[in-house]
Each structure stands twice: as C-alpha cells, then as structure tokens.
Short mmCIF file of C-alpha atoms in Angstrom, two decimals:
data_model
loop_
_atom_site.label_atom_id
_atom_site.label_comp_id
_atom_site.label_asym_id
_atom_site.label_seq_id
_atom_site.Cartn_x
_atom_site.Cartn_y
_atom_site.Cartn_z
CA UNK E 243 15.95 14.21 39.63
CA UNK E 244 14.07 17.43 38.94
CA UNK E 245 15.14 19.31 42.07
CA UNK E 246 13.20 22.47 42.98
CA UNK E 247 15.84 24.81 44.46
CA UNK E 248 15.29 27.18 47.37
CA UNK E 249 16.79 30.66 47.12
CA UNK E 250 18.99 32.08 49.82
CA UNK E 251 17.47 35.10 51.53
CA UNK E 252 20.10 37.29 49.88
CA UNK E 253 19.13 36.00 46.45
CA UNK E 254 15.41 36.27 47.10
CA UNK E 255 15.72 39.78 48.51
CA UNK E 256 17.69 40.96 45.50
CA UNK E 257 15.17 39.42 43.10
CA UNK E 258 12.31 41.23 44.82
CA UNK E 259 14.26 44.51 44.94
CA UNK E 260 15.07 44.20 41.23
CA UNK E 261 11.40 43.60 40.41
CA UNK E 262 10.44 46.64 42.48
CA UNK E 263 13.02 48.84 40.76
CA UNK E 264 11.91 47.67 37.32
CA UNK E 265 8.24 48.36 38.05
CA UNK E 266 8.44 51.55 40.07
CA UNK E 267 11.82 53.15 39.36
CA UNK E 268 13.03 53.47 42.94
CA UNK E 269 14.11 51.42 45.93
CA UNK E 270 11.65 49.69 48.31
CA UNK E 271 11.51 50.44 52.01
CA UNK E 272 12.46 46.83 52.67
CA UNK E 273 12.06 43.19 51.68
CA UNK E 274 10.23 40.60 53.74
CA UNK E 275 9.78 36.87 53.21
CA UNK E 276 7.59 34.01 54.41
CA UNK E 277 7.96 30.27 53.88
CA UNK E 278 5.77 27.73 52.20
CA UNK E 279 4.82 24.78 54.34
CA UNK E 280 4.40 21.06 54.20
CA UNK E 281 2.06 19.32 56.61
CA UNK E 282 3.49 16.16 58.13
CA UNK E 283 0.06 14.89 59.15
CA UNK E 284 -3.35 16.28 60.12
CA UNK E 285 -5.10 17.11 56.85
CA UNK E 286 -8.49 18.85 56.74
CA UNK E 287 -8.50 18.94 60.53
CA UNK E 288 -7.74 22.63 60.99
CA UNK E 289 -11.22 23.94 60.20
CA UNK E 290 -12.67 21.16 62.36
CA UNK E 291 -10.99 22.32 65.57
CA UNK E 292 -8.43 19.54 65.28
CA UNK E 293 -4.69 18.99 65.41
CA UNK E 294 -2.17 19.38 62.61
CA UNK E 295 1.62 19.22 62.35
CA UNK E 296 3.15 21.46 59.67
CA UNK E 297 6.76 22.48 59.11
CA UNK E 298 7.99 25.55 57.27
CA UNK E 299 9.96 25.08 54.06
CA UNK E 300 13.21 26.69 53.00
CA UNK E 301 11.29 27.91 49.93
CA UNK E 302 9.98 31.46 50.49
CA UNK E 303 7.91 34.20 48.90
CA UNK E 304 9.63 37.60 48.89
CA UNK E 305 7.85 40.96 49.01
CA UNK E 306 9.57 44.30 48.40
CA UNK E 307 7.26 47.02 49.70
CA UNK E 308 7.06 50.76 50.35
CA UNK E 309 4.28 52.97 51.73
CA UNK E 310 3.29 55.74 49.32
CA UNK E 311 1.62 59.11 49.75
CA UNK E 312 -1.37 58.19 47.61
CA UNK E 313 -4.50 56.22 48.56
CA UNK E 314 -3.71 53.42 46.12
CA UNK E 315 -2.17 49.96 46.27
CA UNK E 316 -0.06 48.96 43.27
CA UNK E 317 1.26 45.42 42.88
CA UNK E 318 3.49 43.51 40.52
CA UNK E 319 4.60 39.88 40.61
CA UNK E 320 7.27 38.00 38.72
CA UNK E 321 4.82 35.08 38.60
CA UNK E 322 2.11 37.17 36.93
CA UNK E 323 2.07 39.32 33.82
CA UNK E 324 0.33 42.54 34.79
CA UNK E 325 0.61 45.46 37.19
CA UNK E 326 -2.47 45.81 39.40
CA UNK E 327 -3.71 49.05 40.97
CA UNK E 328 -6.76 49.81 43.09
CA UNK E 329 -7.67 52.52 45.62
CA UNK E 330 -7.50 51.39 49.24
CA UNK E 331 -11.12 52.45 49.78
CA UNK E 332 -12.31 50.05 47.06
CA UNK E 333 -10.63 46.94 48.51
CA UNK E 334 -12.80 44.35 50.21
CA UNK E 335 -14.76 41.11 49.75
CA UNK E 336 -16.11 40.73 46.22
CA UNK E 337 -14.02 43.63 44.93
CA UNK E 338 -10.70 41.97 44.08
CA UNK E 339 -10.13 39.16 41.59
CA UNK E 340 -7.18 36.82 41.32
CA UNK E 341 -3.84 36.83 43.11
CA UNK E 342 -3.98 40.47 44.34
CA UNK E 343 -6.71 39.41 46.77
CA UNK E 344 -4.15 37.46 48.80
CA UNK E 345 -2.05 40.63 49.14
CA UNK E 346 -4.51 43.44 49.65
CA UNK E 347 -6.84 41.20 51.65
CA UNK E 348 -4.25 41.21 54.43
CA UNK E 349 -4.02 44.99 54.69
CA UNK E 350 -7.81 45.23 54.39
CA UNK E 351 -8.27 42.78 57.28
CA UNK E 352 -5.81 44.67 59.46
CA UNK E 353 -7.56 47.95 58.65
CA UNK E 354 -10.86 46.33 59.67
CA UNK E 355 -9.30 45.76 63.09
CA UNK E 356 -8.48 49.45 63.43
CA UNK E 357 -4.89 49.52 62.20
CA UNK E 358 -3.94 52.50 60.07
CA UNK E 359 -2.69 51.28 56.70
CA UNK E 360 -2.47 53.55 53.69
CA UNK E 361 -1.44 53.06 50.10
CA UNK E 362 1.66 51.11 49.17
CA UNK E 363 3.58 49.58 46.31
CA UNK E 364 4.81 45.99 46.38
CA UNK E 365 6.73 43.64 44.12
CA UNK E 366 6.58 39.88 44.63
CA UNK E 367 8.88 37.04 43.65
CA UNK E 368 8.74 33.48 44.93
CA UNK E 369 10.41 30.07 44.80
CA UNK E 370 7.47 28.35 46.51
CA UNK E 371 6.01 26.18 43.75
CA UNK E 372 2.62 27.42 42.57
CA UNK E 373 -0.25 24.95 42.72
CA UNK E 374 1.83 22.34 44.54
CA UNK E 375 -0.16 22.19 47.77
CA UNK E 376 2.76 23.83 49.59
CA UNK E 377 0.77 26.94 50.48
CA UNK E 378 2.20 29.55 48.17
CA UNK E 379 -0.91 31.60 48.99
CA UNK E 380 -0.24 31.68 52.75
CA UNK E 381 3.44 32.43 52.08
CA UNK E 382 2.35 35.46 50.05
CA UNK E 383 -0.16 36.61 52.67
CA UNK E 384 2.31 36.16 55.52
CA UNK E 385 5.15 37.98 53.74
CA UNK E 386 2.77 40.88 53.13
CA UNK E 387 1.61 40.74 56.76
CA UNK E 388 5.08 41.23 58.21
CA UNK E 389 5.86 43.82 55.54
CA UNK E 390 2.88 46.07 56.23
CA UNK E 391 3.28 45.49 59.96
CA UNK E 392 6.74 47.02 59.90
CA UNK E 393 6.21 49.53 57.09
CA UNK E 394 3.17 51.05 58.83
CA UNK E 395 4.48 50.67 62.38
CA UNK E 396 1.79 48.34 63.69
CA UNK E 397 4.16 46.61 66.12
CA UNK E 398 2.61 43.17 65.82
CA UNK E 399 5.46 41.08 64.46
CA UNK E 400 7.74 41.09 67.49
CA UNK E 401 6.14 38.27 69.48
CA UNK E 402 3.80 35.32 69.06
CA UNK E 403 0.82 37.18 70.49
CA UNK E 404 1.10 39.93 67.89
CA UNK E 405 1.79 37.41 65.16
CA UNK E 406 -1.46 35.66 65.98
CA UNK E 407 -3.19 38.89 64.98
CA UNK E 408 -1.32 38.74 61.68
CA UNK E 409 -2.36 35.09 61.28
CA UNK E 410 -6.00 36.09 61.77
CA UNK E 411 -5.66 38.84 59.15
CA UNK E 412 -4.18 36.39 56.66
CA UNK E 413 -7.01 33.93 57.26
CA UNK E 414 -9.60 36.66 56.67
CA UNK E 415 -7.76 37.68 53.50
CA UNK E 416 -7.93 34.16 52.12
CA UNK E 417 -11.48 33.40 53.26
CA UNK E 418 -13.21 36.70 52.63
CA UNK E 419 -11.27 38.48 49.90
CA UNK E 420 -9.57 35.70 47.91
CA UNK E 421 -12.56 33.41 48.40
CA UNK E 422 -10.82 30.21 49.57
CA UNK E 423 -12.33 28.75 52.75
CA UNK E 424 -9.11 27.46 54.31
CA UNK E 425 -8.75 26.88 58.02
CA UNK E 426 -5.62 28.64 59.29
CA UNK E 427 -2.93 25.97 59.52
CA UNK E 428 -0.93 27.39 56.61
CA UNK E 429 -0.80 30.95 57.90
CA UNK E 430 0.08 29.75 61.41
CA UNK E 431 3.00 27.73 60.04
CA UNK E 432 4.30 30.63 57.97
CA UNK E 433 4.15 33.14 60.82
CA UNK E 434 4.87 31.03 63.93
CA UNK E 435 7.29 28.27 62.87
CA UNK E 436 10.82 27.88 64.23
CA UNK E 437 13.95 26.36 62.76
CA UNK E 438 14.34 22.64 63.34
CA UNK E 439 10.85 22.04 64.71
CA UNK E 440 7.44 20.88 63.62
CA UNK E 441 4.56 23.04 64.80
CA UNK E 442 1.83 21.13 66.62
CA UNK E 443 -1.25 23.30 66.26
CA UNK E 444 -4.39 22.79 68.29
CA UNK E 445 -6.99 24.61 66.24
CA UNK E 446 -9.64 24.34 68.96
CA UNK E 447 -7.90 26.52 71.53
CA UNK E 448 -5.18 28.12 69.41
CA UNK E 449 -2.33 26.61 71.41
CA UNK E 450 0.89 25.53 69.76
CA UNK E 451 3.83 23.34 70.70
CA UNK E 452 7.20 23.23 68.96
CA UNK E 453 8.15 19.58 68.46
CA UNK E 454 11.87 18.91 67.77
CA UNK E 455 12.23 17.74 64.18
CA UNK E 456 15.73 16.80 63.06
CA UNK E 457 15.53 14.01 60.52
CA UNK E 458 19.16 14.40 59.50
CA UNK E 459 20.28 13.31 62.98
CA UNK E 460 18.48 10.00 62.36
CA UNK E 461 19.81 9.60 58.84
CA UNK E 462 16.42 10.39 57.35
CA UNK E 463 14.94 12.86 54.90
CA UNK E 464 11.44 14.08 54.07
CA UNK E 465 11.08 14.02 50.30
CA UNK E 466 8.42 16.33 48.89
CA UNK E 467 7.05 15.26 45.52
CA UNK E 468 5.35 17.98 43.47
CA UNK E 469 3.15 15.94 41.15
CA UNK E 470 2.52 19.00 38.94
CA UNK E 471 -1.16 18.03 38.98
CA UNK E 472 -2.99 21.37 39.28
CA UNK E 473 -4.08 22.20 42.83
CA UNK E 474 -7.02 24.56 43.27
CA UNK E 475 -8.95 25.40 46.45
CA UNK E 476 -11.42 27.87 44.96
CA UNK E 477 -13.34 25.53 42.65
CA UNK E 478 -15.87 24.55 45.30
CA UNK E 479 -14.70 21.07 46.30
CA UNK E 480 -12.70 22.26 49.32
CA UNK E 481 -15.56 24.47 50.47
CA UNK E 482 -18.00 21.59 50.08
CA UNK E 483 -15.89 19.37 52.36
CA UNK E 484 -15.78 22.09 54.98
CA UNK E 485 -19.51 22.80 54.78
CA UNK E 486 -20.27 19.07 55.10
CA UNK E 487 -18.18 18.82 58.26
CA UNK E 488 -19.83 21.88 59.75
CA UNK E 489 -23.28 20.51 58.96
CA UNK E 490 -22.35 17.16 60.51
CA UNK E 491 -21.09 18.87 63.68
CA UNK E 492 -24.35 20.81 63.92
CA UNK E 493 -26.33 17.57 63.52
CA UNK E 494 -24.29 16.00 66.31
CA UNK E 495 -24.78 19.05 68.56
CA UNK E 496 -21.07 19.83 68.94
CA UNK E 497 -19.13 22.99 68.04
CA UNK E 498 -16.65 21.10 65.83
CA UNK E 499 -15.84 17.50 64.97
CA UNK E 500 -12.96 17.70 67.47
CA UNK E 501 -15.52 17.07 70.21
CA UNK E 502 -16.49 13.68 68.77
CA UNK E 503 -15.14 11.04 71.15
CA UNK E 504 -17.47 8.13 70.33
CA UNK E 505 -16.96 7.71 66.59
CA UNK E 506 -19.28 4.72 66.03
CA UNK E 507 -22.01 6.41 68.02
CA UNK E 508 -21.59 9.65 66.10
CA UNK E 509 -21.68 7.92 62.73
CA UNK E 510 -24.91 6.14 63.69
CA UNK E 511 -26.57 9.54 64.31
CA UNK E 512 -25.71 11.01 60.91
CA UNK E 513 -28.03 11.17 57.93
CA UNK E 514 -28.23 13.25 54.77
CA UNK E 515 -27.31 16.91 55.32
CA UNK E 516 -28.28 20.00 53.35
CA UNK E 517 -25.53 22.55 52.76
CA UNK E 518 -25.98 26.35 52.74
CA UNK E 519 -25.95 26.34 48.92
CA UNK E 520 -28.99 24.05 48.92
CA UNK E 521 -27.19 20.91 47.83
CA UNK E 522 -27.65 17.63 49.69
CA UNK E 523 -24.85 15.32 50.79
CA UNK E 524 -25.83 11.68 51.21
CA UNK E 525 -25.51 10.06 54.63
CA UNK E 526 -22.79 7.59 53.60
CA UNK E 527 -20.65 10.46 52.29
CA UNK E 528 -21.20 12.51 55.47
CA UNK E 529 -20.14 9.56 57.60
CA UNK E 530 -16.96 9.03 55.59
CA UNK E 531 -16.02 12.71 55.88
CA UNK E 532 -16.51 12.62 59.65
CA UNK E 533 -14.61 9.35 59.99
CA UNK E 534 -11.62 10.84 58.22
CA UNK E 535 -11.51 13.93 60.45
CA UNK E 536 -11.83 12.05 63.73
CA UNK E 537 -9.32 9.33 62.84
CA UNK E 538 -6.88 11.86 61.37
CA UNK E 539 -6.78 13.77 64.65
CA UNK E 540 -5.88 10.50 66.33
CA UNK E 541 -3.11 9.93 63.82
CA UNK E 542 -1.59 13.33 64.64
CA UNK E 543 -1.45 12.34 68.30
CA UNK E 544 0.17 9.02 67.37
CA UNK E 545 2.70 10.72 65.10
CA UNK E 546 3.71 13.29 67.73
CA UNK E 547 4.06 10.58 70.37
CA UNK E 548 6.45 8.63 68.15
CA UNK E 549 8.48 11.75 67.31
CA UNK E 550 8.91 12.72 70.93
CA UNK E 551 9.88 9.15 71.82
CA UNK E 552 12.59 9.15 69.16
CA UNK E 553 10.83 6.40 67.18
CA UNK E 554 10.79 8.40 63.95
CA UNK E 555 10.91 5.50 61.51
CA UNK E 556 7.70 4.15 63.02
CA UNK E 557 5.57 7.11 61.89
CA UNK E 558 5.29 5.58 58.43
CA UNK E 559 2.21 3.54 59.31
CA UNK E 560 0.32 6.68 60.37
CA UNK E 561 1.36 8.40 57.13
CA UNK E 562 0.10 5.46 55.07
CA UNK E 563 -3.20 5.34 56.96
CA UNK E 564 -3.62 9.09 56.52
CA UNK E 565 -3.28 8.80 52.76
CA UNK E 566 -5.77 5.94 52.58
CA UNK E 567 -8.28 7.97 54.59
CA UNK E 568 -7.80 11.07 52.46
CA UNK E 569 -8.16 8.98 49.30
CA UNK E 570 -11.15 6.85 50.31
CA UNK E 571 -13.08 8.70 53.03
CA UNK E 572 -12.37 12.36 52.24
CA UNK E 573 -11.88 11.82 48.49
CA UNK E 574 -9.33 14.57 47.93
CA UNK E 575 -6.53 12.56 46.33
CA UNK E 576 -5.98 12.05 42.60
CA UNK E 577 -4.25 9.55 40.32
CA UNK E 578 -0.92 11.39 40.36
CA UNK E 579 -0.83 11.58 44.16
CA UNK E 580 -1.72 7.90 44.51
CA UNK E 581 0.98 6.84 42.04
CA UNK E 582 3.60 9.02 43.76
CA UNK E 583 2.75 7.52 47.16
CA UNK E 584 2.70 3.94 45.88
CA UNK E 585 5.97 4.30 43.97
CA UNK E 586 7.75 5.88 46.94
CA UNK E 587 6.64 3.08 49.25
CA UNK E 588 7.67 0.40 46.73
CA UNK E 589 11.12 2.02 46.52
CA UNK E 590 11.64 1.77 50.28
CA UNK E 591 9.95 4.79 51.88
CA UNK E 592 8.93 4.21 55.51
CA UNK E 593 5.64 5.94 54.79
CA UNK E 594 4.10 8.31 52.26
CA UNK E 595 0.98 10.43 51.94
CA UNK E 596 -0.52 13.31 50.06
CA UNK E 597 -0.11 16.64 51.82
CA UNK E 598 -2.12 19.85 51.61
CA UNK E 599 -5.71 20.37 50.56
CA UNK E 600 -5.56 17.77 47.82
CA UNK E 601 -7.18 17.62 44.37
CA UNK E 602 -3.60 17.70 43.05
CA UNK E 603 -0.46 19.15 44.57
CA UNK E 604 2.23 17.29 46.48
CA UNK E 605 2.98 14.09 48.34
CA UNK E 606 5.62 13.47 51.02
CA UNK E 607 7.70 10.40 51.73
CA UNK E 608 9.87 9.57 54.75
CA UNK E 609 13.05 7.96 53.40
CA UNK E 610 16.61 7.16 54.39
CA UNK E 611 18.74 10.16 53.50
CA UNK E 612 20.96 8.11 51.20
CA UNK E 613 17.91 6.84 49.30
CA UNK E 614 16.46 10.21 48.25
CA UNK E 615 17.82 9.82 44.72
CA UNK E 616 16.62 6.25 44.32
CA UNK E 617 13.12 6.99 45.60
CA UNK E 618 12.89 10.09 43.41
CA UNK E 619 13.92 8.09 40.37
CA UNK E 620 11.31 5.42 41.15
CA UNK E 621 8.57 8.06 41.31
CA UNK E 622 9.81 9.69 38.10
CA UNK E 623 9.80 6.33 36.33
CA UNK E 624 6.27 5.58 37.53
CA UNK E 625 5.08 8.91 36.16
CA UNK E 626 6.76 8.20 32.84
CA UNK E 627 4.96 4.86 32.62
CA UNK E 628 1.66 6.74 32.86
CA UNK E 629 2.74 9.26 30.24
CA UNK E 630 2.77 12.13 32.73
CA UNK E 631 5.30 14.94 32.82
CA UNK E 632 8.05 14.56 35.39
CA UNK E 633 7.36 15.56 39.00
CA UNK E 634 9.50 18.00 40.95
CA UNK E 635 11.30 17.17 44.18
CA UNK E 636 12.52 19.06 47.23
CA UNK E 637 13.70 18.14 50.71
CA UNK E 638 11.90 19.59 53.76
CA UNK E 639 13.75 20.15 57.01
CA UNK E 640 11.77 22.66 59.11
CA UNK E 641 12.58 26.33 58.59
CA UNK E 642 11.81 29.57 60.42
CA UNK E 643 8.90 32.00 60.21
CA UNK E 644 8.21 35.10 58.14
CA UNK E 645 10.67 37.95 58.70
CA UNK E 646 12.48 40.88 57.16
CA UNK E 647 15.33 39.56 55.04
CA UNK E 648 17.22 42.68 53.99
CA UNK E 649 19.29 44.86 56.31
CA UNK E 650 17.68 48.05 57.52
CA UNK E 651 19.28 51.29 56.38
#
C-alpha cells in the first residue's frame, strides 16, 4: 500500500525552519501550520448556503514567517522551484499569478479590512498532497492567516469569532486573488476544527457544530484514496457549476438553493439559464445541478443523524448516493474516482464516495479498521488493470485547527 505519511509537528516545523534558513540566511519569527481536510459528505453545497461535514487531516502545511522592515513580501516553497518577491502595494486581484496568490492574498484581504500588515518573508513546506482534493490551498492560506495574525499582532486567532475573520480573509484570497471560486468549507475546516470531531457547517447562517467522530472506537477507519488524477479548480468547470446554481436560485427567487423545500416544484420552474460569461446552460443540466445540491443537503442531515445515534456503519448508503449524484447530476467525477469507489465497495467498504471539488482528486471509503490493507490492495489492483499509476492512501481521523507549532522564544 502506497501510504502517504503525515509529519509530526516537530518534523514539519523543522522542515519549514530549514527552508527559511536556506532561503534567507536567518531564523524565522515562528512556524505555523494548518491541516488539509476531507469532507465526509456535503459536496458543492457550501456556496449554495447548504450543509457540509468536513474533518481536518493530520497532514499539514507549515509556514515559517518573519516580518521584515521593507515593503516587500518574499516567498519560497519546497513544493515550487523559485523565490517570489513583490511589493506589498502591488498585491491584489489580477496582480499575482500562481501559488503565491494563496499566500499574499490572505495578507491583502486582511489589509483591506484595516489590519496593518507590512512586508514579510515566508518559507513553506507541506505534506498535504497537492492536487488530491484535500485542500492543500486552504491549508496554505490558513497557515499564513494564523502566522500573519500573530506576527503582526492582529489578535484574531485566539477565539472562534476572530478566526471567522481569518476564514473570510482566506476565502477572499482564494476567490479574488488566486481566482478559484470556492465556497468557504475548506478554510472553515482548517481554522475551526477540533480533535476527534467532524465540523457540521451551516453555510447559510455561519453556525457550526462539533459532531463527535471517533471511528476507532467502533473498529472503523476512513480510508482516503488519492487517485493521482489531477485536480484543478481554476480551469472554469468549478466556476461554471457555481454560476449555474446562482442563476437557478435567481430564477427561483431565492437567495440560495438552500431555500428550496419543494424540489419537484422547483425543478418544474427551471429552464435554460444564461451565465455572466454569456454562455447558456440547458434546462435539463440546470435541473440536475439543482437536484444534486438539494438532495446532498438532505444527505448531510441523514449522515449527521446516524453519527449522533451511534449508527456509524449505516452512513454508507448516504455516501454511495452522494457519489452517484456527484457523478450523474453534478458531473464532477472522473474514471479514476469511479473505479476507486467501485473497487472499495466490492472489497467490503460500507460506503464510498468522491470527496472535494472533483474533476480528479480523492475518494473516501468507510471500512473496518482491520480491512484497510485489503481494501487498499483491491483499489490498487483495479488501477493496475486500467493501466493507471498506483493511488496513494491515508487514514483520516479528525485533527485540530491551524496553530503555531514551534515554541515561542
């Protein structure tokens, strides 16, 4: 089994410090980290005012950072090949290309809200798999958010209320500077999660509930399968799904699709819609997109009810239905995700589904803890039959939120 290891915080902090020393020749002011996430259920519901249920991973992105006395931001990453520098005054939407947008977009967004943030240097290292649908981008944003919060004395990271401000800054960074129109679930998970819980997020009113999540106590495990199929959210497909949902909500006269309570009646009202870019989405496609969102919100409620009742093994049916809806109605799955899901189920998983934005990335499977190896091998063998490279595997348990991970001087 191709296991994807998580670093300890001590190891991750030292890696980031070493990268900082190598790039800049001195020691950073500190090292901060934020987790990747896996969503148990509730996909493409966040930007529709819906419900979602993510957990934080043990896999983190680490940022070593120091304020500097110059008006520049300088960045380096062990996952990238170059050192990037740009004056603070020149940072903003349309002015930053590539991965630095996820970093400097956060400090830009906080500055837009009146927080005083000057120049800084930062070095990044990460064990969150890139392109796996496990939100390496939000992990990077959130690690930077808690880093600049402490380094510049903003005082936001000490409680959930302040962290919601950091979440909002991370969302603006991704939407406006990096150019990916994501909805906020990922950043909320990275900044607000707690150990041993799943985070029930209500994206309509911003409320959250920590749902106990201890699979080990029930002899279970959540296997994450990184298909290694490239996962991209900035190629237009994700944005098209979001724009279609927003146009459908407008046609129905509701703020978001969360307000749809009569699904058949709503579907009967929908016709072709024209998106802001001038393209037209056919009525049958619009209806399928809406049907996915509304039924997926219902599946989150079902899943949470089963968790809280201690009927964990019974959530598999909701997971299976979620994948079918994402594959057929929302059309964000791919061959690798479908094969991973099917192979896991055939090998005994209680349920399996793609997770994340789709178009590649990862799947999850709920399995007996002593069957992780067997299910992983079945998925690997299925990939080999298709001539694909081997997938990666990790176990998800529910970790804590972004924080400083080195000791203060």
